[in-house]
């Protein structure tokens, strides 16, 4: 227990250090490396809610059992999406076409119809997945704010703090588009958290492929990555040196990769496997990520099974 706590603190320190580095980049608005706060937010929520770890352990046990017994959902799952836009500037009040471009990317990436899916190296062609989950834009809510940035404490989801409360979070995926700040492109809540804060948050400058979408995170992959977390995927490096993502067909990565690594990039972990840097759950630039694995598909599918933590999303 002490060890877990210590590593949690170490992780938190790691994240804050990363943020600090990002904040002192010369151009105030330029983010050089991908930053996702999902794990950091999870650790904070675990601290505030001692029962969350227990619920997540139960979800993990269910997931592993579901994978073991191969009871994978093959029927189509369609996720209704509610987008909540918080804006101070006109640029932050992103257009409907920019929002639609993001929904298009999610549909392509989760159905293996993305134009770069054929770039997956032959080494991984046996495990590249068509997840088979689709997304439908159901509503867009907009709210003016005086906040210049929202951070990662879920204020954007709380009306009394100037945010927008989620709409029907047990049957619809809520997505908040706002300025997060601190070098963070987005974050998601994992299955098991409170429904009042459930959903994904994407910085509006890194949402979709048009309008304010900013290179090198202008292909909508921040949301693909965050929705992966929302469906219970972990970072491919397991948020630790040579850590585990609880997926058997992804190689062990020694750390997060950024930019667009040259292929093959070898892991320094046991066995020196070629890293799957093109996986959506790594930290590369948008054009460097274009696949989920079959193991990740099984993990995501498990949350929608009868008895799964997101079973309420099934029609
Ligand atoms: Zn992430």
PDB file of C-alpha atoms and ligand atoms in Angstrom:
ATOM      1  CA  UNK A   1       0.000   0.000   0.000  1.00  0.00           C
ATOM      2  CA  UNK A   2       2.796   2.384   0.973  1.00  0.00           C
ATOM      3  CA  UNK A   3       4.598   1.489  -2.240  1.00  0.00           C
ATOM      4  CA  UNK A   4       1.508   2.250  -4.321  1.00  0.00           C
ATOM      5  CA  UNK A   5       1.066   5.574  -2.572  1.00  0.00           C
ATOM      6  CA  UNK A   6       4.702   6.457  -3.112  1.00  0.00           C
ATOM      7  CA  UNK A   7       4.566   5.657  -6.806  1.00  0.00           C
ATOM      8  CA  UNK A   8       1.358   7.673  -7.060  1.00  0.00           C
ATOM      9  CA  UNK A   9       3.165  10.652  -5.569  1.00  0.00           C
ATOM     10  CA  UNK A  10       6.096  10.070  -7.907  1.00  0.00           C
ATOM     11  CA  UNK A  11       3.702  10.006 -10.857  1.00  0.00           C
ATOM     12  CA  UNK A  12       2.037  13.211  -9.729  1.00  0.00           C
ATOM     13  CA  UNK A  13       5.456  14.854  -9.469  1.00  0.00           C
ATOM     14  CA  UNK A  14       6.344  13.566 -12.917  1.00  0.00           C
ATOM     15  CA  UNK A  15       3.189  15.076 -14.355  1.00  0.00           C
ATOM     16  CA  UNK A  16       3.682  18.448 -12.699  1.00  0.00           C
ATOM     17  CA  UNK A  17       7.268  18.552 -13.923  1.00  0.00           C
ATOM     18  CA  UNK A  18       6.084  17.840 -17.461  1.00  0.00           C
ATOM     19  CA  UNK A  19       3.529  20.602 -17.187  1.00  0.00           C
ATOM     20  CA  UNK A  20       6.096  23.064 -15.928  1.00  0.00           C
ATOM     21  CA  UNK A  21       8.374  22.301 -18.850  1.00  0.00           C
ATOM     22  CA  UNK A  22       5.548  22.789 -21.290  1.00  0.00           C
ATOM     23  CA  UNK A  23       4.518  26.069 -19.733  1.00  0.00           C
ATOM     24  CA  UNK A  24       7.902  27.684 -20.239  1.00  0.00           C
ATOM     25  CA  UNK A  25       7.954  27.125 -23.988  1.00  0.00           C
ATOM     26  CA  UNK A  26       8.718  30.481 -25.659  1.00  0.00           C
ATOM     27  CA  UNK A  27       5.435  30.698 -27.567  1.00  0.00           C
ATOM     28  CA  UNK A  28       2.718  30.943 -24.941  1.00  0.00           C
ATOM     29  CA  UNK A  29       0.135  28.975 -26.920  1.00  0.00           C
ATOM     30  CA  UNK A  30       2.338  26.409 -28.601  1.00  0.00           C
ATOM     31  CA  UNK A  31       2.303  22.905 -27.169  1.00  0.00           C
ATOM     32  CA  UNK A  32       5.279  20.886 -28.354  1.00  0.00           C
ATOM     33  CA  UNK A  33       4.490  17.556 -26.706  1.00  0.00           C
ATOM     34  CA  UNK A  34       1.208  15.799 -26.074  1.00  0.00           C
ATOM     35  CA  UNK A  35      -0.065  16.146 -22.507  1.00  0.00           C
ATOM     36  CA  UNK A  36      -3.037  14.122 -21.258  1.00  0.00           C
ATOM     37  CA  UNK A  37      -4.171  14.552 -17.655  1.00  0.00           C
ATOM     38  CA  UNK A  38      -6.399  11.452 -17.383  1.00  0.00           C
ATOM     39  CA  UNK A  39      -4.061   9.528 -15.085  1.00  0.00           C
ATOM     40  CA  UNK A  40      -3.366  12.613 -12.959  1.00  0.00           C
ATOM     41  CA  UNK A  41      -7.100  13.280 -12.572  1.00  0.00           C
ATOM     42  CA  UNK A  42      -7.677   9.608 -11.721  1.00  0.00           C
ATOM     43  CA  UNK A  43      -5.089   9.746  -8.929  1.00  0.00           C
ATOM     44  CA  UNK A  44      -6.709  12.902  -7.534  1.00  0.00           C
ATOM     45  CA  UNK A  45     -10.165  11.306  -7.665  1.00  0.00           C
ATOM     46  CA  UNK A  46      -8.864   8.165  -5.951  1.00  0.00           C
ATOM     47  CA  UNK A  47      -7.504  10.339  -3.168  1.00  0.00           C
ATOM     48  CA  UNK A  48     -10.879  12.090  -2.742  1.00  0.00           C
ATOM     49  CA  UNK A  49     -12.977   8.909  -3.038  1.00  0.00           C
ATOM     50  CA  UNK A  50     -11.444   5.856  -1.316  1.00  0.00           C
ATOM     51  CA  UNK A  51     -14.117   3.593  -2.833  1.00  0.00           C
ATOM     52  CA  UNK A  52     -13.144   4.466  -6.424  1.00  0.00           C
ATOM     53  CA  UNK A  53     -10.151   2.104  -6.379  1.00  0.00           C
ATOM     54  CA  UNK A  54     -12.433  -0.688  -5.180  1.00  0.00           C
ATOM     55  CA  UNK A  55     -14.947  -0.018  -7.977  1.00  0.00           C
ATOM     56  CA  UNK A  56     -12.147   0.070 -10.538  1.00  0.00           C
ATOM     57  CA  UNK A  57     -10.726  -3.209  -9.215  1.00  0.00           C
ATOM     58  CA  UNK A  58     -14.146  -4.773  -9.732  1.00  0.00           C
ATOM     59  CA  UNK A  59     -14.301  -3.368 -13.273  1.00  0.00           C
ATOM     60  CA  UNK A  60     -10.817  -4.784 -13.912  1.00  0.00           C
ATOM     61  CA  UNK A  61     -11.814  -8.226 -12.631  1.00  0.00           C
ATOM     62  CA  UNK A  62     -14.926  -8.143 -14.833  1.00  0.00           C
ATOM     63  CA  UNK A  63     -12.847  -7.011 -17.834  1.00  0.00           C
ATOM     64  CA  UNK A  64     -10.281  -9.792 -17.396  1.00  0.00           C
ATOM     65  CA  UNK A  65     -13.016 -12.400 -16.918  1.00  0.00           C
ATOM     66  CA  UNK A  66     -14.854 -11.163 -20.026  1.00  0.00           C
ATOM     67  CA  UNK A  67     -11.695 -11.314 -22.113  1.00  0.00           C
ATOM     68  CA  UNK A  68     -10.829 -14.761 -20.767  1.00  0.00           C
ATOM     69  CA  UNK A  69     -14.233 -16.159 -21.641  1.00  0.00           C
ATOM     70  CA  UNK A  70     -14.128 -14.403 -25.050  1.00  0.00           C
ATOM     71  CA  UNK A  71     -17.550 -12.868 -24.547  1.00  0.00           C
ATOM     72  CA  UNK A  72     -16.795  -9.929 -26.766  1.00  0.00           C
ATOM     73  CA  UNK A  73     -19.517  -7.665 -28.019  1.00  0.00           C
ATOM     74  CA  UNK A  74     -19.724  -7.999 -31.775  1.00  0.00           C
ATOM     75  CA  UNK A  75     -23.001  -6.167 -32.177  1.00  0.00           C
ATOM     76  CA  UNK A  76     -22.763  -2.507 -33.114  1.00  0.00           C
ATOM     77  CA  UNK A  77     -22.542  -0.034 -30.294  1.00  0.00           C
ATOM     78  CA  UNK A  78     -23.557   3.527 -31.086  1.00  0.00           C
ATOM     79  CA  UNK A  79     -22.611   6.265 -28.645  1.00  0.00           C
ATOM     80  CA  UNK A  80     -24.723   9.449 -28.601  1.00  0.00           C
ATOM     81  CA  UNK A  81     -22.412  12.431 -28.055  1.00  0.00           C
ATOM     82  CA  UNK A  82     -23.302  15.707 -26.322  1.00  0.00           C
ATOM     83  CA  UNK A  83     -20.767  18.494 -26.857  1.00  0.00           C
ATOM     84  CA  UNK A  84     -20.537  21.279 -24.259  1.00  0.00           C
ATOM     85  CA  UNK A  85     -18.675  24.354 -25.524  1.00  0.00           C
ATOM     86  CA  UNK A  86     -17.347  26.925 -23.022  1.00  0.00           C
ATOM     87  CA  UNK A  87     -16.001  30.093 -24.567  1.00  0.00           C
ATOM     88  CA  UNK A  88     -14.569  33.496 -23.637  1.00  0.00           C
ATOM     89  CA  UNK A  89     -13.225  34.336 -27.099  1.00  0.00           C
ATOM     90  CA  UNK A  90     -14.921  33.862 -30.471  1.00  0.00           C
ATOM     91  CA  UNK A  91     -12.158  31.396 -31.388  1.00  0.00           C
ATOM     92  CA  UNK A  92     -13.110  29.227 -28.389  1.00  0.00           C
ATOM     93  CA  UNK A  93     -16.733  29.218 -29.558  1.00  0.00           C
ATOM     94  CA  UNK A  94     -15.853  26.580 -32.138  1.00  0.00           C
ATOM     95  CA  UNK A  95     -18.101  26.027 -35.135  1.00  0.00           C
ATOM     96  CA  UNK A  96     -20.517  23.186 -35.642  1.00  0.00           C
ATOM     97  CA  UNK A  97     -18.450  22.072 -38.640  1.00  0.00           C
ATOM     98  CA  UNK A  98     -15.353  21.782 -36.423  1.00  0.00           C
ATOM     99  CA  UNK A  99     -17.364  19.681 -33.949  1.00  0.00           C
ATOM    100  CA  UNK A 100     -18.695  17.529 -36.810  1.00  0.00           C
ATOM    101  CA  UNK A 101     -15.140  17.011 -38.093  1.00  0.00           C
ATOM    102  CA  UNK A 102     -14.286  15.525 -34.678  1.00  0.00           C
ATOM    103  CA  UNK A 103     -17.234  13.126 -34.741  1.00  0.00           C
ATOM    104  CA  UNK A 104     -16.110  12.038 -38.241  1.00  0.00           C
ATOM    105  CA  UNK A 105     -12.600  11.292 -36.932  1.00  0.00           C
ATOM    106  CA  UNK A 106     -13.986   9.222 -34.038  1.00  0.00           C
ATOM    107  CA  UNK A 107     -16.135   7.219 -36.445  1.00  0.00           C
ATOM    108  CA  UNK A 108     -13.190   6.575 -38.761  1.00  0.00           C
ATOM    109  CA  UNK A 109     -10.652   5.733 -36.040  1.00  0.00           C
ATOM    110  CA  UNK A 110     -13.016   3.380 -34.166  1.00  0.00           C
ATOM    111  CA  UNK A 111     -14.087   1.618 -37.396  1.00  0.00           C
ATOM    112  CA  UNK A 112     -10.679   1.265 -39.080  1.00  0.00           C
ATOM    113  CA  UNK A 113     -11.759   3.527 -41.950  1.00  0.00           C
ATOM    114  CA  UNK A 114      -9.113   6.171 -41.172  1.00  0.00           C
ATOM    115  CA  UNK A 115      -7.054   6.875 -44.323  1.00  0.00           C
ATOM    116  CA  UNK A 116      -3.771   6.096 -42.505  1.00  0.00           C
ATOM    117  CA  UNK A 117      -4.891   2.676 -41.166  1.00  0.00           C
ATOM    118  CA  UNK A 118      -2.913   1.079 -44.043  1.00  0.00           C
ATOM    119  CA  UNK A 119       0.282   2.617 -42.625  1.00  0.00           C
ATOM    120  CA  UNK A 120       0.253   0.102 -39.736  1.00  0.00           C
ATOM    121  CA  UNK A 121       3.500  -1.902 -40.124  1.00  0.00           C
ATOM    122  CA  UNK A 122       3.159  -5.564 -41.123  1.00  0.00           C
ATOM    123  CA  UNK A 123       4.552  -6.544 -37.702  1.00  0.00           C
ATOM    124  CA  UNK A 124       1.251  -5.363 -36.192  1.00  0.00           C
ATOM    125  CA  UNK A 125      -1.140  -6.189 -39.051  1.00  0.00           C
ATOM    126  CA  UNK A 126      -2.363  -9.274 -37.177  1.00  0.00           C
ATOM    127  CA  UNK A 127      -3.493  -7.270 -34.165  1.00  0.00           C
ATOM    128  CA  UNK A 128      -4.760  -4.006 -35.690  1.00  0.00           C
ATOM    129  CA  UNK A 129      -8.398  -3.618 -34.782  1.00  0.00           C
ATOM    130  CA  UNK A 130     -11.697  -2.488 -36.172  1.00  0.00           C
ATOM    131  CA  UNK A 131     -13.269  -1.582 -32.819  1.00  0.00           C
ATOM    132  CA  UNK A 132     -16.724  -1.289 -34.372  1.00  0.00           C
ATOM    133  CA  UNK A 133     -18.143   1.437 -32.141  1.00  0.00           C
ATOM    134  CA  UNK A 134     -19.749   4.482 -33.763  1.00  0.00           C
ATOM    135  CA  UNK A 135     -20.650   7.973 -32.551  1.00  0.00           C
ATOM    136  CA  UNK A 136     -23.623  10.226 -33.284  1.00  0.00           C
ATOM    137  CA  UNK A 137     -23.661  13.934 -32.476  1.00  0.00           C
ATOM    138  CA  UNK A 138     -26.842  14.506 -30.542  1.00  0.00           C
ATOM    139  CA  UNK A 139     -26.617  18.037 -29.169  1.00  0.00           C
ATOM    140  CA  UNK A 140     -24.295  21.002 -28.772  1.00  0.00           C
ATOM    141  CA  UNK A 141     -24.631  23.307 -25.761  1.00  0.00           C
ATOM    142  CA  UNK A 142     -22.737  26.582 -25.551  1.00  0.00           C
ATOM    143  CA  UNK A 143     -22.012  28.845 -22.592  1.00  0.00           C
ATOM    144  CA  UNK A 144     -20.037  32.094 -22.329  1.00  0.00           C
ATOM    145  CA  UNK A 145     -17.435  32.352 -19.571  1.00  0.00           C
ATOM    146  CA  UNK A 146     -14.885  34.820 -18.219  1.00  0.00           C
ATOM    147  CA  UNK A 147     -12.365  32.072 -17.469  1.00  0.00           C
ATOM    148  CA  UNK A 148      -9.171  32.139 -19.525  1.00  0.00           C
ATOM    149  CA  UNK A 149      -8.467  28.474 -18.707  1.00  0.00           C
ATOM    150  CA  UNK A 150     -10.268  25.681 -16.846  1.00  0.00           C
ATOM    151  CA  UNK A 151      -7.541  23.358 -15.578  1.00  0.00           C
ATOM    152  CA  UNK A 152      -8.266  19.705 -14.813  1.00  0.00           C
ATOM    153  CA  UNK A 153     -10.429  19.879 -11.660  1.00  0.00           C
ATOM    154  CA  UNK A 154     -13.722  19.277 -13.543  1.00  0.00           C
ATOM    155  CA  UNK A 155     -15.013  22.856 -13.011  1.00  0.00           C
ATOM    156  CA  UNK A 156     -16.174  22.862 -16.656  1.00  0.00           C
ATOM    157  CA  UNK A 157     -18.654  20.117 -15.704  1.00  0.00           C
ATOM    158  CA  UNK A 158     -20.202  21.973 -12.756  1.00  0.00           C
ATOM    159  CA  UNK A 159     -22.831  24.660 -13.445  1.00  0.00           C
ATOM    160  CA  UNK A 160     -22.256  26.498 -10.150  1.00  0.00           C
ATOM    161  CA  UNK A 161     -18.602  26.905 -11.143  1.00  0.00           C
ATOM    162  CA  UNK A 162     -19.490  28.376 -14.516  1.00  0.00           C
ATOM    163  CA  UNK A 163     -19.440  25.083 -16.384  1.00  0.00           C
ATOM    164  CA  UNK A 164     -22.120  22.961 -18.012  1.00  0.00           C
ATOM    165  CA  UNK A 165     -23.469  19.901 -16.188  1.00  0.00           C
ATOM    166  CA  UNK A 166     -23.418  16.677 -18.242  1.00  0.00           C
ATOM    167  CA  UNK A 167     -26.572  15.651 -20.083  1.00  0.00           C
ATOM    168  CA  UNK A 168     -27.766  12.073 -19.329  1.00  0.00           C
ATOM    169  CA  UNK A 169     -24.214  10.822 -18.632  1.00  0.00           C
ATOM    170  CA  UNK A 170     -25.287   7.194 -18.206  1.00  0.00           C
ATOM    171  CA  UNK A 171     -26.615   7.006 -21.761  1.00  0.00           C
ATOM    172  CA  UNK A 172     -24.684   9.756 -23.586  1.00  0.00           C
ATOM    173  CA  UNK A 173     -20.998  10.552 -23.782  1.00  0.00           C
ATOM    174  CA  UNK A 174     -20.440  14.172 -22.801  1.00  0.00           C
ATOM    175  CA  UNK A 175     -17.545  16.043 -24.347  1.00  0.00           C
ATOM    176  CA  UNK A 176     -16.451  19.452 -23.031  1.00  0.00           C
ATOM    177  CA  UNK A 177     -14.602  21.767 -25.423  1.00  0.00           C
ATOM    178  CA  UNK A 178     -12.780  24.575 -23.632  1.00  0.00           C
ATOM    179  CA  UNK A 179      -9.307  25.956 -22.941  1.00  0.00           C
ATOM    180  CA  UNK A 180      -7.660  23.642 -20.383  1.00  0.00           C
ATOM    181  CA  UNK A 181      -4.195  25.246 -20.066  1.00  0.00           C
ATOM    182  CA  UNK A 182      -1.017  23.890 -18.475  1.00  0.00           C
ATOM    183  CA  UNK A 183       0.089  22.033 -21.587  1.00  0.00           C
ATOM    184  CA  UNK A 184      -2.846  19.634 -21.341  1.00  0.00           C
ATOM    185  CA  UNK A 185      -4.615  18.689 -24.585  1.00  0.00           C
ATOM    186  CA  UNK A 186      -7.371  16.697 -22.939  1.00  0.00           C
ATOM    187  CA  UNK A 187      -8.407  14.281 -20.229  1.00  0.00           C
ATOM    188  CA  UNK A 188     -11.030  11.630 -19.689  1.00  0.00           C
ATOM    189  CA  UNK A 189     -12.767  10.011 -16.753  1.00  0.00           C
ATOM    190  CA  UNK A 190     -12.227   6.246 -16.584  1.00  0.00           C
ATOM    191  CA  UNK A 191     -15.163   3.868 -16.021  1.00  0.00           C
ATOM    192  CA  UNK A 192     -16.010   3.740 -12.308  1.00  0.00           C
ATOM    193  CA  UNK A 193     -16.015   7.477 -11.612  1.00  0.00           C
ATOM    194  CA  UNK A 194     -18.960   9.646 -10.617  1.00  0.00           C
ATOM    195  CA  UNK A 195     -21.541  10.105 -13.382  1.00  0.00           C
ATOM    196  CA  UNK A 196     -21.746  13.826 -12.527  1.00  0.00           C
ATOM    197  CA  UNK A 197     -18.230  14.283 -13.944  1.00  0.00           C
ATOM    198  CA  UNK A 198     -18.287  11.531 -16.563  1.00  0.00           C
ATOM    199  CA  UNK A 199     -17.050  12.233 -20.076  1.00  0.00           C
ATOM    200  CA  UNK A 200     -14.045  13.653 -21.898  1.00  0.00           C
ATOM    201  CA  UNK A 201     -12.571  17.149 -21.985  1.00  0.00           C
ATOM    202  CA  UNK A 202     -10.765  18.309 -25.119  1.00  0.00           C
ATOM    203  CA  UNK A 203      -8.994  21.649 -25.439  1.00  0.00           C
ATOM    204  CA  UNK A 204     -10.865  23.437 -28.250  1.00  0.00           C
ATOM    205  CA  UNK A 205      -7.573  24.122 -30.106  1.00  0.00           C
ATOM    206  CA  UNK A 206      -7.041  20.363 -30.465  1.00  0.00           C
ATOM    207  CA  UNK A 207     -10.565  19.290 -31.376  1.00  0.00           C
ATOM    208  CA  UNK A 208     -11.476  18.124 -34.883  1.00  0.00           C
ATOM    209  CA  UNK A 209      -9.629  18.872 -38.096  1.00  0.00           C
ATOM    210  CA  UNK A 210     -10.904  22.325 -39.133  1.00  0.00           C
ATOM    211  CA  UNK A 211     -11.366  25.799 -37.622  1.00  0.00           C
ATOM    212  CA  UNK A 212      -9.029  26.318 -34.650  1.00  0.00           C
ATOM    213  CA  UNK A 213      -7.509  22.804 -34.775  1.00  0.00           C
ATOM    214  CA  UNK A 214      -3.774  23.378 -34.324  1.00  0.00           C
ATOM    215  CA  UNK A 215      -0.829  21.403 -35.752  1.00  0.00           C
ATOM    216  CA  UNK A 216       0.594  18.903 -34.774  1.00  0.00           C
ATOM    217  CA  UNK A 217      -2.601  17.960 -32.924  1.00  0.00           C
ATOM    218  CA  UNK A 218      -5.013  18.934 -35.708  1.00  0.00           C
ATOM    219  CA  UNK A 219      -6.272  15.533 -36.857  1.00  0.00           C
ATOM    220  CA  UNK A 220      -8.733  14.862 -34.039  1.00  0.00           C
ATOM    221  CA  UNK A 221      -6.607  12.195 -32.361  1.00  0.00           C
ATOM    222  CA  UNK A 222      -6.691  13.843 -28.919  1.00  0.00           C
ATOM    223  CA  UNK A 223     -10.363  12.865 -28.698  1.00  0.00           C
ATOM    224  CA  UNK A 224      -9.677   9.378 -30.086  1.00  0.00           C
ATOM    225  CA  UNK A 225      -7.085   8.928 -27.297  1.00  0.00           C
ATOM    226  CA  UNK A 226      -9.371  10.348 -24.574  1.00  0.00           C
ATOM    227  CA  UNK A 227     -12.381   8.295 -25.674  1.00  0.00           C
ATOM    228  CA  UNK A 228     -10.044   5.292 -25.452  1.00  0.00           C
ATOM    229  CA  UNK A 229      -9.493   6.162 -21.762  1.00  0.00           C
ATOM    230  CA  UNK A 230     -13.236   6.701 -21.303  1.00  0.00           C
ATOM    231  CA  UNK A 231     -13.666   3.105 -22.551  1.00  0.00           C
ATOM    232  CA  UNK A 232     -11.083   1.891 -19.986  1.00  0.00           C
ATOM    233  CA  UNK A 233      -7.839   1.944 -21.993  1.00  0.00           C
ATOM    234  CA  UNK A 234      -4.619   2.893 -20.217  1.00  0.00           C
ATOM    235  CA  UNK A 235      -1.603   4.597 -21.731  1.00  0.00           C
ATOM    236  CA  UNK A 236       0.365   2.070 -23.751  1.00  0.00           C
ATOM    237  CA  UNK A 237       3.434   2.479 -21.479  1.00  0.00           C
ATOM    238  CA  UNK A 238       1.281   1.809 -18.392  1.00  0.00           C
ATOM    239  CA  UNK A 239       2.150   5.204 -16.836  1.00  0.00           C
ATOM    240  CA  UNK A 240       5.375   3.697 -15.481  1.00  0.00           C
ATOM    241  CA  UNK A 241       8.753   2.650 -16.838  1.00  0.00           C
ATOM    242  CA  UNK A 242       8.002  -0.557 -18.767  1.00  0.00           C
ATOM    243  CA  UNK A 243       4.560  -0.530 -17.125  1.00  0.00           C
ATOM    244  CA  UNK A 244       1.500  -2.580 -18.061  1.00  0.00           C
ATOM    245  CA  UNK A 245      -1.552  -1.349 -19.958  1.00  0.00           C
ATOM    246  CA  UNK A 246      -3.429  -4.594 -19.060  1.00  0.00           C
ATOM    247  CA  UNK A 247      -3.501  -5.500 -22.771  1.00  0.00           C
ATOM    248  CA  UNK A 248      -1.695  -8.639 -23.949  1.00  0.00           C
ATOM    249  CA  UNK A 249      -1.085  -7.819 -27.615  1.00  0.00           C
ATOM    250  CA  UNK A 250       0.578  -4.411 -27.172  1.00  0.00           C
ATOM    251  CA  UNK A 251       4.372  -4.432 -26.701  1.00  0.00           C
ATOM    252  CA  UNK A 252       5.900  -3.134 -23.464  1.00  0.00           C
ATOM    253  CA  UNK A 253       6.970   0.475 -23.931  1.00  0.00           C
ATOM    254  CA  UNK A 254       9.616   1.941 -21.684  1.00  0.00           C
ATOM    255  CA  UNK A 255       7.978   5.390 -21.700  1.00  0.00           C
ATOM    256  CA  UNK A 256       5.705   7.696 -23.671  1.00  0.00           C
ATOM    257  CA  UNK A 257       6.798   8.534 -27.209  1.00  0.00           C
ATOM    258  CA  UNK A 258       6.320  11.974 -28.726  1.00  0.00           C
ATOM    259  CA  UNK A 259       6.557  13.542 -32.168  1.00  0.00           C
ATOM    260  CA  UNK A 260       6.496  10.933 -34.941  1.00  0.00           C
ATOM    261  CA  UNK A 261       9.087   8.273 -34.060  1.00  0.00           C
ATOM    262  CA  UNK A 262      10.975   6.563 -36.881  1.00  0.00           C
ATOM    263  CA  UNK A 263       9.989   2.911 -37.343  1.00  0.00           C
ATOM    264  CA  UNK A 264      11.108   0.559 -35.886  1.00  0.00           C
ATOM    265  CA  UNK A 265      11.549   2.062 -32.436  1.00  0.00           C
ATOM    266  CA  UNK A 266      12.863  -0.552 -30.014  1.00  0.00           C
ATOM    267  CA  UNK A 267      11.818  -0.739 -26.383  1.00  0.00           C
ATOM    268  CA  UNK A 268      14.508  -0.885 -23.714  1.00  0.00           C
ATOM    269  CA  UNK A 269      12.227  -3.164 -21.659  1.00  0.00           C
ATOM    270  CA  UNK A 270      12.663  -6.934 -21.341  1.00  0.00           C
ATOM    271  CA  UNK A 271      13.011  -8.598 -24.764  1.00  0.00           C
ATOM    272  CA  UNK A 272      13.474  -5.236 -26.533  1.00  0.00           C
ATOM    273  CA  UNK A 273      10.223  -5.445 -28.523  1.00  0.00           C
ATOM    274  CA  UNK A 274       9.433  -2.992 -31.321  1.00  0.00           C
ATOM    275  CA  UNK A 275       7.147  -0.405 -29.745  1.00  0.00           C
ATOM    276  CA  UNK A 276       3.680   0.193 -31.179  1.00  0.00           C
ATOM    277  CA  UNK A 277       4.258   3.945 -31.369  1.00  0.00           C
ATOM    278  CA  UNK A 278       1.401   4.333 -33.872  1.00  0.00           C
ATOM    279  CA  UNK A 279      -1.129   3.256 -31.237  1.00  0.00           C
ATOM    280  CA  UNK A 280      -3.687   5.899 -30.238  1.00  0.00           C
ATOM    281  CA  UNK A 281      -2.789   5.390 -26.577  1.00  0.00           C
ATOM    282  CA  UNK A 282       0.799   6.590 -26.989  1.00  0.00           C
ATOM    283  CA  UNK A 283       1.749  10.297 -26.844  1.00  0.00           C
ATOM    284  CA  UNK A 284       2.789  10.890 -30.462  1.00  0.00           C
ATOM    285  CA  UNK A 285       1.609  13.719 -32.720  1.00  0.00           C
ATOM    286  CA  UNK A 286      -1.772  13.226 -34.381  1.00  0.00           C
ATOM    287  CA  UNK A 287      -0.276  12.071 -37.719  1.00  0.00           C
ATOM    288  CA  UNK A 288       1.865   9.502 -35.852  1.00  0.00           C
ATOM    289  CA  UNK A 289      -1.068   7.499 -34.376  1.00  0.00           C
ATOM    290  CA  UNK A 290      -3.513   5.399 -36.396  1.00  0.00           C
ATOM    291  CA  UNK A 291      -4.441   2.115 -34.698  1.00  0.00           C
ATOM    292  CA  UNK A 292      -6.006   0.327 -31.735  1.00  0.00           C
ATOM    293  CA  UNK A 293      -5.096  -3.328 -31.103  1.00  0.00           C
ATOM    294  CA  UNK A 294      -7.473  -6.281 -30.815  1.00  0.00           C
ATOM    295  CA  UNK A 295      -6.610  -6.551 -27.118  1.00  0.00           C
ATOM    296  CA  UNK A 296      -7.601  -2.921 -26.628  1.00  0.00           C
ATOM    297  CA  UNK A 297     -10.824  -3.626 -28.534  1.00  0.00           C
ATOM    298  CA  UNK A 298     -11.618  -6.484 -26.114  1.00  0.00           C
ATOM    299  CA  UNK A 299     -10.971  -4.192 -23.141  1.00  0.00           C
ATOM    300  CA  UNK A 300     -13.211  -1.466 -24.537  1.00  0.00           C
ATOM    301  CA  UNK A 301     -15.934  -3.924 -25.540  1.00  0.00           C
ATOM    302  CA  UNK A 302     -16.026  -5.394 -22.021  1.00  0.00           C
ATOM    303  CA  UNK A 303     -17.312  -2.162 -20.486  1.00  0.00           C
ATOM    304  CA  UNK A 304     -20.427  -2.363 -22.693  1.00  0.00           C
ATOM    305  CA  UNK A 305     -21.244  -6.012 -21.920  1.00  0.00           C
ATOM    306  CA  UNK A 306     -24.224  -6.853 -19.772  1.00  0.00           C
ATOM    307  CA  UNK A 307     -22.915  -6.228 -16.233  1.00  0.00           C
ATOM    308  CA  UNK A 308     -20.179  -3.935 -17.567  1.00  0.00           C
ATOM    309  CA  UNK A 309     -19.635  -0.439 -16.197  1.00  0.00           C
ATOM    310  CA  UNK A 310     -21.058   1.231 -19.320  1.00  0.00           C
ATOM    311  CA  UNK A 311     -23.735  -1.357 -20.127  1.00  0.00           C
ATOM    312  CA  UNK A 312     -26.331   1.441 -19.854  1.00  0.00           C
ATOM    313  CA  UNK A 313     -25.079   2.737 -23.229  1.00  0.00           C
ATOM    314  CA  UNK A 314     -26.384  -0.350 -25.038  1.00  0.00           C
ATOM    315  CA  UNK A 315     -29.643   0.216 -26.820  1.00  0.00           C
TER     316      UNK A 315
HETATM  317 ZN1  LIG B   1      -4.023   9.841 -22.018  1.00  0.00          ZN
END
